[in-house]
Coordinates of C-alpha atoms in Angstrom, one line a residue:
Chain A
X3 CA 0.0 0.0 0.0
X4 CA 2.7 2.5 0.9
X5 CA 6.4 3.0 1.5
X6 CA 7.8 5.4 4.0
X7 CA 11.0 7.2 3.3
X8 CA 13.0 9.3 5.7
X9 CA 15.9 11.3 4.2
X10 CA 18.3 12.9 6.6
X11 CA 15.5 14.0 8.9
X12 CA 16.6 16.3 11.7
X13 CA 14.8 17.8 14.6
X14 CA 16.2 20.9 16.4
X15 CA 14.1 22.3 19.2
X16 CA 13.9 26.0 20.1
X17 CA 16.7 26.0 22.6
X18 CA 19.1 24.5 20.0
X19 CA 18.7 21.0 21.4
X20 CA 19.1 18.4 18.6
X21 CA 16.7 15.5 19.3
X22 CA 17.2 13.8 16.0
X23 CA 20.5 14.4 14.2
X24 CA 19.9 13.2 10.7
X25 CA 18.1 9.9 10.2
X26 CA 17.5 8.1 6.9
X27 CA 15.3 5.0 6.8
X28 CA 13.5 3.4 3.9
X29 CA 10.6 1.2 4.8
X30 CA 9.3 -1.0 2.0
X31 CA 5.6 -1.6 1.5
X32 CA 3.9 -3.8 4.1
X33 CA 6.8 -4.1 6.4
X34 CA 6.9 -3.3 10.0
X35 CA 9.8 -1.1 11.1
X36 CA 10.6 -1.0 14.8
X37 CA 12.5 2.0 16.3
X38 CA 14.1 1.0 19.5
X39 CA 16.4 2.8 21.8
X40 CA 16.8 4.1 25.4
X41 CA 14.6 7.0 26.5
X42 CA 15.7 10.3 25.0
X43 CA 17.2 8.7 21.9
X44 CA 14.8 10.6 19.6
X45 CA 12.7 7.6 18.5
X46 CA 9.4 9.1 19.6
X47 CA 10.2 12.4 18.1
X48 CA 11.0 10.7 14.8
X49 CA 7.6 8.9 14.9
X50 CA 5.8 12.1 15.7
X51 CA 7.5 13.7 12.7
X52 CA 6.3 10.9 10.5
X53 CA 2.8 11.5 12.0
X54 CA 3.0 15.2 11.4
X55 CA 2.5 16.1 15.1
X56 CA 6.0 17.5 15.2
X57 CA 7.5 19.9 12.6
X58 CA 10.5 18.6 10.7
X59 CA 13.5 20.9 11.0
X60 CA 15.3 19.6 7.9
X61 CA 15.3 16.6 5.6
X62 CA 12.2 15.0 4.1
X63 CA 9.6 12.5 5.1
X64 CA 7.8 10.8 2.2
X65 CA 4.8 8.5 2.4
X66 CA 4.0 6.5 -0.8
X67 CA 6.6 8.5 -2.7
X68 CA 5.1 11.9 -1.8
X69 CA 6.9 14.4 0.5
X70 CA 4.6 15.1 3.4
X71 CA 6.6 17.6 5.3
X72 CA 4.0 20.3 5.0
X73 CA 1.0 18.1 5.1
X74 CA -1.2 18.0 8.2
X75 CA -1.6 14.8 10.2
X76 CA -5.2 14.5 9.0
X77 CA -4.2 14.5 5.4
X78 CA -1.2 12.1 5.6
X79 CA -3.6 9.1 5.8
X80 CA -1.9 7.6 8.8
X81 CA -3.3 6.2 12.0
X82 CA -1.6 6.2 15.3
X83 CA -1.9 4.1 18.4
X84 CA -0.8 6.0 21.5
X85 CA 1.0 4.8 24.6
X86 CA -1.9 5.8 26.9
X87 CA -4.5 4.8 24.2
X88 CA -5.9 8.3 24.0
X89 CA -9.4 7.1 23.7
X90 CA -12.1 9.8 23.9
X91 CA -13.4 9.2 27.4
X92 CA -16.9 10.5 26.8
X93 CA -17.6 8.4 23.7
X94 CA -18.7 4.8 23.5
X95 CA -16.3 2.3 21.9
X96 CA -18.3 2.5 18.7
X97 CA -18.0 6.2 18.5
X98 CA -14.4 6.1 19.3
X99 CA -13.8 3.9 16.3
X100 CA -16.2 5.8 14.1
X101 CA -15.0 9.3 14.9
X102 CA -12.2 9.5 12.4
X103 CA -14.4 8.1 9.6
X104 CA -17.2 10.6 10.4
X105 CA -14.7 13.5 10.3
X106 CA -13.8 12.4 6.8
X107 CA -17.4 12.3 5.6
X108 CA -17.6 8.6 5.2
X109 CA -21.3 7.5 4.5
X110 CA -23.1 6.3 7.6
X111 CA -23.8 2.8 6.3
X112 CA -20.1 2.3 5.4
X113 CA -18.9 3.5 8.8
X114 CA -21.3 1.1 10.5
X115 CA -20.1 -1.9 8.5
X116 CA -16.5 -1.0 8.9
X117 CA -16.7 -0.5 12.6
X118 CA -18.6 -3.7 13.1
X119 CA -16.3 -5.8 11.0
X120 CA -13.2 -4.3 12.7
X121 CA -14.8 -4.9 16.1
X122 CA -15.3 -8.5 15.2
X123 CA -11.7 -9.0 14.2
X124 CA -10.6 -7.6 17.5
X125 CA -13.3 -9.4 19.5
X126 CA -14.7 -6.1 20.6
X127 CA -18.2 -6.6 19.2
X128 CA -19.8 -7.1 22.6
X129 CA -18.2 -4.0 24.0
X130 CA -19.3 -1.4 21.4
X131 CA -21.7 0.3 23.8
X132 CA -19.2 0.6 26.6
X133 CA -17.2 3.7 27.5
X134 CA -13.5 3.5 27.8
X135 CA -13.5 3.8 31.6
X136 CA -15.6 0.6 31.8
X137 CA -12.9 -1.4 29.9
X138 CA -9.8 -3.2 31.1
X139 CA -6.3 -2.1 30.0
X140 CA -6.2 -4.8 27.3
X141 CA -9.6 -4.0 26.0
X142 CA -8.7 -0.3 25.8
X143 CA -5.6 -1.3 23.9
X144 CA -7.7 -3.2 21.4
X145 CA -10.1 -0.2 21.0
X146 CA -7.1 2.0 20.2
X147 CA -5.9 -0.6 17.7
X148 CA -9.4 -0.7 16.2
X149 CA -9.6 3.0 15.9
X150 CA -6.5 2.8 13.8
X151 CA -7.5 -0.2 11.7
X152 CA -11.0 0.9 10.9
X153 CA -9.6 3.9 9.0
X154 CA -7.7 1.6 6.6
X155 CA -4.8 4.1 6.5
X156 CA -1.6 3.9 4.4
X157 CA 0.6 3.7 7.5
X158 CA 0.2 2.6 11.1
X159 CA 2.2 4.4 13.7
X160 CA 2.6 2.8 17.2
X161 CA 4.0 4.8 20.1
X162 CA 5.0 2.3 22.7
X163 CA 1.5 0.8 22.6
X164 CA 2.1 -2.1 25.0
X165 CA 4.0 -0.4 27.8
X166 CA 1.0 0.1 30.0
X167 CA 0.0 -3.6 29.9
X168 CA 1.1 -6.3 32.3
X169 CA 3.7 -8.7 31.1
X170 CA 1.4 -11.6 30.1
X171 CA -1.0 -9.4 28.2
X172 CA 1.9 -7.7 26.5
X173 CA 3.1 -11.0 25.1
X174 CA -0.3 -11.8 23.8
X175 CA -0.9 -8.4 22.2
X176 CA 2.5 -8.5 20.7
X177 CA 1.6 -11.6 18.7
X178 CA -1.7 -10.2 17.9
X179 CA -0.3 -6.9 16.5
X180 CA 2.2 -8.8 14.4
X181 CA -0.6 -11.1 13.0
X182 CA -2.9 -8.1 12.3
X183 CA -0.2 -6.1 10.7
X184 CA 0.8 -9.0 8.5
X185 CA -2.8 -9.9 7.5
X186 CA -3.7 -6.3 6.8
X187 CA -0.5 -5.7 5.0
X188 CA -0.2 -2.1 6.2
X189 CA 3.3 -0.5 6.4
X190 CA 4.0 0.3 10.1
X191 CA 6.4 2.1 12.3
X192 CA 6.5 0.9 15.8
X193 CA 8.4 2.7 18.7
X194 CA 9.4 0.8 21.8
X195 CA 12.2 0.7 24.4
X196 CA 11.6 -3.0 24.9
X197 CA 14.2 -5.0 23.0
X198 CA 12.0 -8.2 23.2
X199 CA 9.1 -6.4 21.4
X200 CA 11.6 -5.0 19.0
X201 CA 13.2 -8.4 18.1
X202 CA 9.9 -10.2 17.7
X203 CA 7.9 -7.6 15.8
X204 CA 10.4 -6.1 13.4
X205 CA 10.9 -6.8 9.8
X206 CA 13.4 -3.9 9.9
X207 CA 14.9 -3.1 13.2
X208 CA 16.4 0.4 13.8
X209 CA 18.4 0.8 16.9
X210 CA 18.7 4.5 17.8
X211 CA 21.0 6.2 20.3
X212 CA 21.3 9.9 21.0
X213 CA 19.4 11.1 17.9
X214 CA 21.3 8.8 15.5
X215 CA 20.7 5.4 13.9
X216 CA 23.2 3.0 15.5
X217 CA 22.3 0.1 13.3
X218 CA 19.5 -0.9 11.0
X219 CA 18.6 -4.3 9.5
X220 CA 16.9 -7.6 10.1
X221 CA 16.5 -8.3 13.8
X222 CA 18.6 -11.5 13.8
X223 CA 21.4 -9.9 11.8
X224 CA 21.6 -7.2 14.4
X225 CA 21.6 -9.8 17.1
X226 CA 24.3 -11.8 15.5
X227 CA 26.5 -8.9 14.3
X228 CA 25.9 -5.8 16.5
X229 CA 27.6 -2.8 14.9
X230 CA 28.7 -1.3 18.1
X231 CA 29.0 -1.9 21.8
X232 CA 25.9 0.1 22.3
X233 CA 23.8 -2.2 20.1
X234 CA 25.5 -5.2 21.6
X235 CA 24.4 -4.3 25.1
X236 CA 21.0 -3.0 24.0
X237 CA 19.8 -5.9 21.9
X238 CA 19.6 -9.3 23.6
X239 CA 18.5 -10.0 27.1
X240 CA 20.5 -10.3 29.2
X241 CA 23.0 -8.1 27.5
X242 CA 26.2 -9.1 26.0
X243 CA 29.3 -9.5 28.2
X244 CA 31.8 -6.8 27.3
X245 CA 35.4 -6.9 28.6
X246 CA 38.1 -4.3 28.0
X247 CA 41.4 -5.4 26.5
X248 CA 44.7 -4.1 27.6
X249 CA 47.6 -4.0 25.1
X250 CA 50.8 -2.9 26.8
X251 CA 53.8 -4.7 25.5
X252 CA 52.0 -5.6 22.3
X253 CA 50.4 -8.7 23.8
X254 CA 46.6 -8.3 24.3
X255 CA 45.3 -9.2 27.7
X256 CA 42.3 -8.8 29.9
X257 CA 41.9 -6.4 32.9
X258 CA 43.7 -8.7 35.3
X259 CA 46.4 -9.5 32.9
X260 CA 45.1 -12.9 31.8
X261 CA 46.0 -14.1 28.3
X262 CA 43.2 -14.3 25.8
X263 CA 43.9 -17.6 24.1
X264 CA 42.5 -16.2 20.8
X265 CA 44.1 -13.6 18.6
X266 CA 42.0 -10.4 18.4
X267 CA 42.0 -8.1 15.3
X268 CA 44.6 -5.4 15.5
X269 CA 42.2 -2.5 16.3
X270 CA 40.1 -4.4 18.9
X271 CA 40.0 -2.9 22.4
X272 CA 36.8 -4.6 23.6
X273 CA 35.8 -8.3 23.6
X274 CA 32.2 -9.4 23.8
X275 CA 30.3 -12.6 24.0
X276 CA 26.7 -13.3 24.7
X277 CA 25.6 -15.1 28.0
X278 CA 23.9 -17.7 25.8
X279 CA 27.1 -18.4 23.8
X280 CA 29.2 -19.0 26.9
X281 CA 30.1 -22.5 27.8
X282 CA 30.6 -23.7 31.3
X283 CA 33.6 -26.1 31.9
X284 CA 35.1 -27.6 35.0
X285 CA 37.7 -25.3 36.5
X286 CA 40.6 -27.5 35.6
X287 CA 39.6 -28.0 31.9
X288 CA 42.5 -28.2 29.6
X289 CA 41.1 -26.6 26.5
X290 CA 42.5 -24.2 23.9
X291 CA 40.9 -21.0 22.8
X292 CA 39.1 -18.5 24.9
X293 CA 38.8 -19.9 28.4
X294 CA 38.5 -17.9 31.6
X295 CA 38.7 -19.1 35.2
X296 CA 35.6 -17.7 37.0
X297 CA 34.0 -17.7 40.4
X298 CA 30.2 -17.9 40.7
X299 CA 28.9 -15.0 42.7
X300 CA 25.1 -15.5 42.3
X301 CA 22.8 -17.9 40.7
X302 CA 19.4 -16.9 39.2
X303 CA 17.3 -19.9 38.4
X304 CA 14.4 -18.9 36.0
X305 CA 13.1 -22.4 35.4
X306 CA 13.9 -23.3 31.8
X307 CA 17.3 -21.6 32.2
X308 CA 19.6 -20.2 34.9
X309 CA 21.9 -17.3 34.9
X310 CA 25.2 -17.4 36.7
X311 CA 26.8 -14.1 37.7
X312 CA 30.5 -14.7 37.8
X313 CA 33.7 -12.8 38.5
X314 CA 36.3 -13.5 35.8
X315 CA 39.5 -11.7 34.8
X316 CA 38.7 -8.6 36.8
X317 CA 35.2 -8.0 35.5
X318 CA 31.6 -9.3 36.0
X319 CA 30.2 -11.7 33.4
X320 CA 26.9 -13.3 33.0
X321 CA 26.5 -16.9 31.8
X322 CA 23.3 -18.6 30.7
X323 CA 22.9 -22.3 31.3
X324 CA 19.8 -24.2 30.2
X325 CA 17.8 -26.0 32.8
X326 CA 18.8 -26.0 36.5
X327 CA 22.2 -24.9 37.4
X328 CA 24.3 -27.2 39.6
X329 CA 26.7 -24.4 40.5
X330 CA 26.4 -22.6 43.8
X331 CA 27.8 -19.2 44.8
X332 CA 31.5 -19.6 45.6
X333 CA 32.1 -22.4 43.1
X334 CA 35.0 -22.2 40.8
X335 CA 34.6 -23.0 37.1
X336 CA 35.8 -22.0 33.7
X337 CA 33.9 -20.0 31.1
X338 CA 34.6 -20.5 27.5
X339 CA 33.3 -19.2 24.2
X340 CA 33.9 -20.4 20.6
X341 CA 36.0 -18.0 18.7
X342 CA 33.2 -17.4 16.1
X343 CA 30.9 -16.3 18.9
X344 CA 33.3 -13.7 20.0
X345 CA 32.6 -10.1 19.0
X346 CA 35.4 -7.5 18.7
X347 CA 35.0 -3.7 19.1
X348 CA 37.5 -0.9 18.6
X349 CA 38.2 2.1 20.8
X350 CA 35.2 4.1 19.4
X351 CA 32.9 1.1 20.2
X352 CA 32.5 0.1 16.5
X353 CA 32.5 -3.5 15.5
X354 CA 35.8 -4.8 14.1
Chain B
X10 CA -14.4 7.4 56.5
X11 CA -12.6 8.4 59.6
X12 CA -15.4 8.2 62.1
X13 CA -17.2 4.8 62.2
X14 CA -18.0 4.5 65.9
X15 CA -21.5 5.5 66.9
X16 CA -20.4 8.4 69.1
X17 CA -18.6 10.0 66.2
X18 CA -21.5 9.5 63.9
X19 CA -23.7 11.2 66.6
X20 CA -21.4 14.2 66.9
X21 CA -21.1 14.5 63.2
X22 CA -24.9 14.5 62.8
X23 CA -25.3 16.9 65.7
X24 CA -22.9 19.4 64.1
X25 CA -24.6 19.1 60.7
X26 CA -28.1 19.5 62.2
X27 CA -26.9 22.6 64.1
X28 CA -25.5 24.0 60.9
X29 CA -28.8 23.3 59.1
X30 CA -30.7 25.0 61.9
X31 CA -28.6 28.1 61.7
X32 CA -29.0 28.4 57.9
X33 CA -32.6 27.3 57.6
X34 CA -34.3 29.0 60.5
X35 CA -34.1 32.6 59.2
X36 CA -35.5 31.3 55.9
X37 CA -38.3 29.5 57.7
X38 CA -39.0 32.6 59.7
X39 CA -39.2 34.7 56.6
X40 CA -41.6 32.2 55.1
X41 CA -43.7 32.3 58.3
X42 CA -43.8 36.1 58.1
X43 CA -44.8 36.0 54.5
X44 CA -48.0 34.2 55.5
X45 CA -49.3 36.6 58.0
X46 CA -51.0 40.0 57.7
X47 CA -49.0 43.2 58.1
X48 CA -50.7 43.8 61.4
X49 CA -49.6 40.5 62.8
X50 CA -46.0 41.1 61.7
X51 CA -45.9 44.5 63.3
X52 CA -47.3 43.3 66.6
X53 CA -44.5 41.2 68.2
X54 CA -43.9 38.5 68.9
X55 CA -44.2 37.0 65.5
X56 CA -45.8 33.5 65.6
X57 CA -43.5 30.6 64.9
X58 CA -46.1 28.8 62.8
X59 CA -47.4 29.9 59.3
X60 CA -50.5 32.0 59.2
X61 CA -53.5 31.9 56.9
X62 CA -52.7 34.7 54.5
X63 CA -50.5 32.7 52.1
X64 CA -52.7 33.0 49.1
X65 CA -53.6 36.6 49.7
X66 CA -50.1 37.8 50.2
X67 CA -48.5 35.8 47.3
X68 CA -51.2 36.6 44.8
X69 CA -51.1 40.3 45.7
X70 CA -47.3 40.3 45.3
X71 CA -47.3 38.4 42.0
X72 CA -50.2 40.0 40.2
X73 CA -51.4 43.0 42.2
X74 CA -48.6 45.3 41.4
X75 CA -47.0 46.5 44.6
X76 CA -47.4 50.3 45.0
X77 CA -44.1 50.8 46.6
X78 CA -42.1 49.9 43.6
X79 CA -44.1 51.8 41.0
X80 CA -46.8 49.4 40.2
X81 CA -44.6 46.6 39.0
X82 CA -45.5 43.0 40.0
X83 CA -43.0 40.6 41.3
X84 CA -43.6 38.5 38.2
X85 CA -41.9 41.2 36.1
X86 CA -39.1 41.5 38.6
X87 CA -38.5 37.7 38.5
X88 CA -38.5 37.7 34.7
X89 CA -35.9 40.6 34.6
X90 CA -33.7 38.9 37.2
X91 CA -33.9 35.5 35.4
X92 CA -32.9 37.0 32.1
X93 CA -30.0 38.9 33.7
X94 CA -28.8 35.9 35.7
X95 CA -29.1 33.5 32.8
X96 CA -27.4 36.0 30.4
X97 CA -24.5 36.5 32.8
X98 CA -24.0 32.8 33.5
X99 CA -24.3 31.7 29.9
X100 CA -22.3 34.7 28.6
X101 CA -19.5 34.2 31.1
X102 CA -19.2 30.5 30.3
X103 CA -19.1 31.1 26.5
X104 CA -16.5 33.8 26.7
X105 CA -14.3 32.2 29.3
X106 CA -14.3 28.7 27.7
X107 CA -13.3 30.2 24.4
X108 CA -10.5 32.3 25.8
X109 CA -9.2 29.4 27.9
X110 CA -9.3 27.2 24.7
X111 CA -7.3 29.8 22.8
X112 CA -4.7 30.2 25.6
X113 CA -4.2 26.5 26.3
X114 CA -4.3 24.9 22.9
X115 CA -3.0 27.5 20.5
X116 CA 0.5 29.0 20.1
X117 CA 0.3 32.6 19.1
X118 CA 2.4 35.7 19.7
X119 CA 2.0 37.4 23.0
X120 CA 0.0 34.4 24.3
X121 CA 1.4 34.8 27.8
X122 CA 0.8 38.5 27.7
X123 CA -2.9 37.9 27.0
X124 CA -3.0 35.3 29.8
X125 CA -1.6 37.8 32.3
X126 CA -3.9 40.5 31.1
X127 CA -6.8 38.3 31.8
X128 CA -5.3 37.3 35.1
X129 CA -4.7 40.9 36.2
X130 CA -8.4 41.8 35.7
X131 CA -9.1 39.4 38.6
X132 CA -8.0 42.3 40.7
X133 CA -10.5 44.7 39.2
X134 CA -13.9 44.2 40.7
X135 CA -17.0 45.8 39.0
X136 CA -16.9 48.7 41.5
X137 CA -13.5 49.9 40.4
X138 CA -14.4 50.3 36.7
X139 CA -18.0 51.3 37.4
X140 CA -17.8 54.9 36.2
X141 CA -16.2 54.3 32.8
X142 CA -18.4 51.3 32.3
X143 CA -21.5 53.4 33.0
X144 CA -20.3 56.1 30.6
X145 CA -19.9 53.5 27.9
X146 CA -23.3 52.1 28.5
X147 CA -24.9 55.6 28.3
X148 CA -23.0 56.3 25.1
X149 CA -24.2 53.0 23.6
X150 CA -27.8 53.8 24.7
X151 CA -27.9 50.6 26.8
X152 CA -29.4 52.1 29.9
X153 CA -32.6 50.3 30.9
X154 CA -32.0 47.4 28.6
X155 CA -31.2 43.7 29.2
X156 CA -27.9 44.1 27.3
X157 CA -26.9 46.9 29.6
X158 CA -27.6 44.7 32.6
X159 CA -25.7 41.7 31.2
X160 CA -22.8 42.7 28.9
X161 CA -20.6 44.6 31.4
X162 CA -20.7 41.6 33.8
X163 CA -19.9 39.0 31.3
X164 CA -16.1 38.9 31.2
X165 CA -14.7 36.6 33.8
X166 CA -11.1 36.0 34.7
X167 CA -12.1 33.4 37.3
X168 CA -14.0 31.2 35.0
X169 CA -11.3 31.6 32.3
X170 CA -8.7 30.4 34.9
X171 CA -10.9 27.5 36.0
X172 CA -11.3 26.3 32.4
X173 CA -7.6 26.8 31.8
X174 CA -6.7 24.6 34.7
X175 CA -9.1 21.9 33.5
X176 CA -7.8 22.1 29.9
X177 CA -4.3 21.7 31.1
X178 CA -5.2 18.3 32.6
X179 CA -6.3 17.0 29.2
X180 CA -3.5 14.7 28.0
X181 CA -1.6 15.9 24.9
X182 CA -2.2 12.5 23.4
X183 CA -5.9 13.1 23.3
X184 CA -5.4 16.3 21.3
X185 CA -3.0 14.5 19.0
X186 CA -5.4 11.5 18.5
X187 CA -8.1 14.0 17.5
X188 CA -5.7 15.6 15.0
X189 CA -4.8 12.3 13.5
X190 CA -8.6 11.5 13.4
X191 CA -9.1 14.5 11.3
X192 CA -10.7 16.9 13.8
X193 CA -9.9 20.5 13.2
X194 CA -9.9 23.1 15.9
X195 CA -13.7 23.6 15.9
X196 CA -14.5 19.9 15.7
X197 CA -12.1 19.2 18.6
X198 CA -13.7 21.9 20.6
X199 CA -17.3 20.8 20.1
X200 CA -16.8 17.0 19.9
X201 CA -14.2 16.5 22.6
X202 CA -13.5 19.5 24.8
X203 CA -17.1 20.6 25.4
X204 CA -18.4 17.2 26.3
X205 CA -15.4 16.7 28.6
X206 CA -16.1 20.1 30.3
X207 CA -19.8 19.3 31.0
X208 CA -19.4 18.9 34.7
X209 CA -17.2 22.0 35.0
X210 CA -19.7 24.0 33.0
X211 CA -22.5 22.8 35.2
X212 CA -20.6 23.8 38.4
X213 CA -19.7 27.2 36.9
X214 CA -23.3 27.7 35.8
X215 CA -24.6 27.3 39.3
X216 CA -22.0 29.7 40.8
X217 CA -22.5 32.3 38.1
X218 CA -26.2 32.1 38.0
X219 CA -26.3 32.9 41.7
X220 CA -23.7 35.6 41.2
X221 CA -25.9 37.2 38.5
X222 CA -29.0 36.7 40.6
X223 CA -27.6 38.6 43.6
X224 CA -26.1 41.5 41.6
X225 CA -27.0 44.8 43.3
X226 CA -24.8 47.7 42.5
X227 CA -24.7 47.5 38.7
X228 CA -28.5 46.9 38.2
X229 CA -29.1 49.8 40.6
X230 CA -27.0 52.1 38.4
X231 CA -28.1 50.9 35.0
X232 CA -31.8 50.7 35.4
X233 CA -34.0 53.8 35.9
X234 CA -37.5 52.5 35.0
X235 CA -39.1 50.4 37.7
X236 CA -40.1 47.8 35.1
X237 CA -36.4 47.0 34.4
X238 CA -35.6 46.5 38.1
X239 CA -34.2 43.3 39.4
X240 CA -35.8 41.6 42.4
X241 CA -32.9 42.5 44.7
X242 CA -33.2 46.2 43.8
X243 CA -37.0 46.1 44.2
X244 CA -36.6 44.5 47.6
X245 CA -34.5 47.3 48.8
X246 CA -36.8 49.9 47.4
X247 CA -39.7 48.3 49.1
X248 CA -38.0 48.6 52.5
X249 CA -36.4 52.0 52.4
X250 CA -39.4 54.2 52.0
X251 CA -39.3 56.1 55.2
X252 CA -42.5 58.2 54.7
X253 CA -44.9 55.2 54.7
X254 CA -45.3 52.0 56.5
X255 CA -43.2 49.3 54.8
X256 CA -45.4 46.5 53.6
X257 CA -43.5 43.9 55.5
X258 CA -45.7 41.0 54.5
X259 CA -45.1 41.7 50.8
X260 CA -41.4 42.3 51.5
X261 CA -41.3 38.8 53.0
X262 CA -43.1 37.3 50.0
X263 CA -40.7 39.0 47.6
X264 CA -37.8 37.8 49.6
X265 CA -39.1 34.2 49.5
X266 CA -39.7 34.5 45.8
X267 CA -36.2 35.9 45.3
X268 CA -34.5 32.9 46.9
X269 CA -36.6 30.2 45.1
X270 CA -34.9 30.3 41.7
X271 CA -31.3 30.0 42.9
X272 CA -32.4 27.1 45.2
X273 CA -34.1 25.4 42.2
X274 CA -30.9 25.8 40.2
X275 CA -28.8 24.4 43.0
X276 CA -31.1 21.5 43.6
X277 CA -31.5 20.6 40.0
X278 CA -27.8 20.7 39.2
X279 CA -26.5 19.5 42.6
X280 CA -25.1 16.2 41.2
X281 CA -23.3 17.9 38.4
X282 CA -22.1 20.7 40.6
X283 CA -20.4 18.4 43.1
X284 CA -18.9 16.3 40.3
X285 CA -17.6 19.4 38.6
X286 CA -15.8 20.6 41.6
X287 CA -14.5 17.2 42.8
X288 CA -13.4 15.2 39.8
X289 CA -12.0 16.0 36.4
X290 CA -13.5 13.3 34.3
X291 CA -10.8 11.6 32.3

């Protein structure tokens, strides 16, 4: 239905504060692009610029090949789902969904059939006469979705739509949003700070930091090849273990002076490996490659997996083991990682 | 609640009953006086129970045309006062909700200057600007008209501030959702802001209606003909004639009739009134 193109989009606020410092993203038709990053990274501002709720300082936003910088939100043919749902409190569910259509002069009969069929898809048909305050959080969320879907817009914009739901409902709605988006085939931009949502929903994942795109691509590519230490620690839960390398005397070593056992690229100053890629060996294991003696400090059993917090080579590392962990705090063991699971980063944090 | 023991309930009720007694007894006594003949009222002590002149007194006041106020019946006075009170209440609400809307939701040059200008007028009661206002009304030929009674009292900084405070609590997301839904400024105002302000409007209406109803100084200045008087003015005129016996029984009837409409308004809108002052519906 529509593509969304951002070309060098910038946002400078009145006090000279740059919230977005030049972002270019091309979202193909029918794909869901997730903007993820810590709070203050400019992801919401970017979304609001696509919506037209925030003026664009420079650069262009195009929807369906047409530059929309100067077009009002009403005429951009977008629909937005807000964090706090932003339902009209005095209107019934039916009217909440119908309001946008009425404002566009859609014939009554068509409004009615569209609202009812959308309500059916979202299992809201028995709630159409209720007011928002009589609904649960999950139901309000659905109404907010319904209000967006019923308009049949070119683009959906989601502004952290699940952050007010409890964890269980969030998981459920996440799947639902993905299914709906796929079946409706509407190009979407989704903002979140939750990396799990980002990973599972995205066709294109955009990791933002301090107003810039840190990395953009398919979620698993980003997971496997994070472009910087920022991305490495942001994507993946728990985050990647990062250890600084020392290099005096030409020979690379870890903080406590321990040898690496693998040869890092010349520019590398940071070594990283994911908790789930770490292997746990007995403390006296004689094995080549990257092996660190470690002491268990804490064990977090989660059920299907356990996390071991260890002290190794002068830093804290986290190791994931599947099932129940036999290790206890105070135990000595060795942590290893295959060399192809080790990530290297240079002094500026970029991947080597 | 805090007090659940029976002693506390008893004390709370006792205090409330005492309060009601203090407020209600003078009104009851006025009512009693309005049902006796003038002779009975003038010969103390006044009985504590209503007398038998109810119909006579009330029909004389409503239709007979009371001599003391130039042959104008209380019905005309009630009509005048109702028109003025309604005009002031509705006018104040319209003007203040619109100015608050402009100040909260629009960005225009000198926005804060206008806000402070409105705010400063809080410190200017009617009495301070009464002479220039009177001059303007004379020049416009509005003496002895409903417009003359209503218009100068319509602007209201208090109501504007009240609406402003309420509008500031409306989440920005709601405004944005409406924009995305294709609602322009007027649509947003009528479809969303106005329905959300219902309870505030009701509460303000009650307060402003009573404010308008009890206006004294301005109606006194701006009306010359007796048939444009408001009931409060007429009441005073009835009492202050020193060269004749005051018709106390009719004064009491007029007083009773003067307090009935505000009571009706309060009773009818009580539920809304309390809601408007207590909660902001979101």
